[in-house]
């Protein structure tokens, strides 16, 4: 079992500096270039299948990668980004203006919940289900998803609390590889690898 997690290329929402959540932004021109470079790199490595979050920024990235690898795409709904509720579509300054209590919560070391937010327990449950399905597949799977999803899966693999922020940064079109050791335990073989992007990395993760 070999799982290569790919964050989508830079999206229009990333370029605008907004918190995306489930809003369905497409790729920016830079994001499309990143996807093509990633596809060429992964074609050289080889894989048995490509699966993707159904959100446009991920599915478009996956389509470019799958075309380069001459594979079909399987959509995996549980790989969709965390639903941030009413925080979606807002910049950092807009978030502070609309939700002034957010900064107070963070100052107390508490996680602020936006109205309509999915909830970390539900997020954890669907990602655990997705990871279990993917680890049962033989060979190499390329899974295109989102910064929040990939970071959370890394938390799960190493046993960290999902509410702990900032432990795993995930750049656009970066590669994070998960394998199993001899005892069958999941391990992170590499994380946030962007060497294939030839100097056009965009590393700040807004999901």
mmCIF file of C-alpha atoms in Angstrom, residues 5-96:
data_model
loop_
_atom_site.group_PDB
_atom_site.id
_atom_site.type_symbol
_atom_site.label_atom_id
_atom_site.label_comp_id
_atom_site.label_asym_id
_atom_site.label_seq_id
_atom_site.Cartn_x
_atom_site.Cartn_y
_atom_site.Cartn_z
ATOM 1 C CA UNK A 5 -1.723 12.719 -1.183
ATOM 2 C CA UNK A 6 -1.657 15.736 -3.495
ATOM 3 C CA UNK A 7 -3.044 19.101 -2.542
ATOM 4 C CA UNK A 8 -4.811 20.836 -5.441
ATOM 5 C CA UNK A 9 -3.024 23.528 -7.412
ATOM 6 C CA UNK A 10 -3.427 27.160 -6.456
ATOM 7 C CA UNK A 11 -7.104 28.091 -6.773
ATOM 8 C CA UNK A 12 -8.727 31.410 -7.530
ATOM 9 C CA UNK A 13 -9.744 31.457 -3.855
ATOM 10 C CA UNK A 14 -6.161 30.851 -2.723
ATOM 11 C CA UNK A 15 -4.936 33.685 -4.931
ATOM 12 C CA UNK A 16 -7.612 35.985 -3.457
ATOM 13 C CA UNK A 17 -6.591 35.060 0.089
ATOM 14 C CA UNK A 18 -9.984 33.774 1.198
ATOM 15 C CA UNK A 19 -10.951 30.901 3.437
ATOM 16 C CA UNK A 20 -12.495 28.481 0.947
ATOM 17 C CA UNK A 21 -14.048 25.554 2.763
ATOM 18 C CA UNK A 22 -16.638 23.985 0.463
ATOM 19 C CA UNK A 23 -16.900 26.961 -1.909
ATOM 20 C CA UNK A 24 -16.143 25.617 -5.368
ATOM 21 C CA UNK A 25 -13.314 27.733 -6.748
ATOM 22 C CA UNK A 26 -11.464 26.651 -9.881
ATOM 23 C CA UNK A 27 -7.709 26.760 -10.460
ATOM 24 C CA UNK A 28 -5.787 29.937 -11.169
ATOM 25 C CA UNK A 29 -3.420 30.013 -14.157
ATOM 26 C CA UNK A 30 -0.551 29.329 -11.756
ATOM 27 C CA UNK A 31 -2.480 26.435 -10.228
ATOM 28 C CA UNK A 32 -2.941 24.885 -13.661
ATOM 29 C CA UNK A 33 0.804 25.140 -14.300
ATOM 30 C CA UNK A 34 1.451 23.472 -10.948
ATOM 31 C CA UNK A 35 -0.957 20.664 -11.833
ATOM 32 C CA UNK A 36 0.789 19.981 -15.148
ATOM 33 C CA UNK A 37 4.207 19.838 -13.470
ATOM 34 C CA UNK A 38 2.815 17.493 -10.834
ATOM 35 C CA UNK A 39 1.235 15.263 -13.462
ATOM 36 C CA UNK A 40 4.496 14.933 -15.345
ATOM 37 C CA UNK A 41 6.373 14.130 -12.155
ATOM 38 C CA UNK A 42 3.878 11.507 -11.019
ATOM 39 C CA UNK A 43 3.766 9.937 -14.482
ATOM 40 C CA UNK A 44 7.458 9.174 -14.053
ATOM 41 C CA UNK A 45 6.802 7.616 -10.622
ATOM 42 C CA UNK A 46 3.798 5.555 -11.713
ATOM 43 C CA UNK A 47 0.568 4.687 -9.897
ATOM 44 C CA UNK A 48 -2.371 2.317 -10.156
ATOM 45 C CA UNK A 49 -5.217 4.803 -9.719
ATOM 46 C CA UNK A 50 -6.146 8.451 -9.167
ATOM 47 C CA UNK A 51 -8.941 9.489 -6.811
ATOM 48 C CA UNK A 52 -10.071 12.987 -5.965
ATOM 49 C CA UNK A 53 -12.251 15.213 -3.873
ATOM 50 C CA UNK A 54 -15.241 16.266 -5.998
ATOM 51 C CA UNK A 55 -14.581 19.992 -5.453
ATOM 52 C CA UNK A 56 -13.551 21.742 -8.681
ATOM 53 C CA UNK A 57 -10.054 22.836 -7.624
ATOM 54 C CA UNK A 58 -9.155 19.261 -6.687
ATOM 55 C CA UNK A 59 -10.996 17.500 -9.509
ATOM 56 C CA UNK A 60 -9.357 19.739 -12.131
ATOM 57 C CA UNK A 61 -5.920 19.055 -10.649
ATOM 58 C CA UNK A 62 -6.718 15.339 -10.618
ATOM 59 C CA UNK A 63 -7.857 15.416 -14.256
ATOM 60 C CA UNK A 64 -4.533 16.908 -15.342
ATOM 61 C CA UNK A 65 -2.605 14.333 -13.299
ATOM 62 C CA UNK A 66 -4.719 11.412 -14.508
ATOM 63 C CA UNK A 67 -4.310 12.484 -18.135
ATOM 64 C CA UNK A 68 -0.520 12.543 -17.724
ATOM 65 C CA UNK A 69 -0.627 9.096 -16.105
ATOM 66 C CA UNK A 70 -3.177 7.686 -18.581
ATOM 67 C CA UNK A 71 -5.536 6.753 -15.769
ATOM 68 C CA UNK A 72 -9.202 7.404 -14.987
ATOM 69 C CA UNK A 73 -10.382 9.441 -11.974
ATOM 70 C CA UNK A 74 -12.507 8.073 -9.172
ATOM 71 C CA UNK A 75 -14.297 10.718 -7.095
ATOM 72 C CA UNK A 76 -14.172 10.279 -3.318
ATOM 73 C CA UNK A 77 -16.718 12.508 -1.552
ATOM 74 C CA UNK A 78 -15.106 12.038 1.856
ATOM 75 C CA UNK A 79 -11.948 13.812 0.628
ATOM 76 C CA UNK A 80 -13.827 17.133 0.273
ATOM 77 C CA UNK A 81 -12.468 20.046 2.292
ATOM 78 C CA UNK A 82 -13.707 20.848 5.787
ATOM 79 C CA UNK A 83 -16.971 22.804 5.693
ATOM 80 C CA UNK A 84 -16.169 26.054 7.476
ATOM 81 C CA UNK A 85 -19.749 27.300 7.328
ATOM 82 C CA UNK A 86 -20.218 31.078 7.306
ATOM 83 C CA UNK A 87 -16.458 31.668 7.413
ATOM 84 C CA UNK A 88 -16.122 30.538 3.789
ATOM 85 C CA UNK A 89 -15.322 33.143 1.159
ATOM 86 C CA UNK A 90 -13.920 35.720 3.599
ATOM 87 C CA UNK A 91 -10.412 37.160 3.884
ATOM 88 C CA UNK A 92 -8.595 37.325 7.222
ATOM 89 C CA UNK A 93 -9.587 40.976 7.735
ATOM 90 C CA UNK A 94 -13.209 40.234 6.833
ATOM 91 C CA UNK A 95 -13.249 37.329 9.291
ATOM 92 C CA UNK A 96 -11.994 39.581 12.097
#
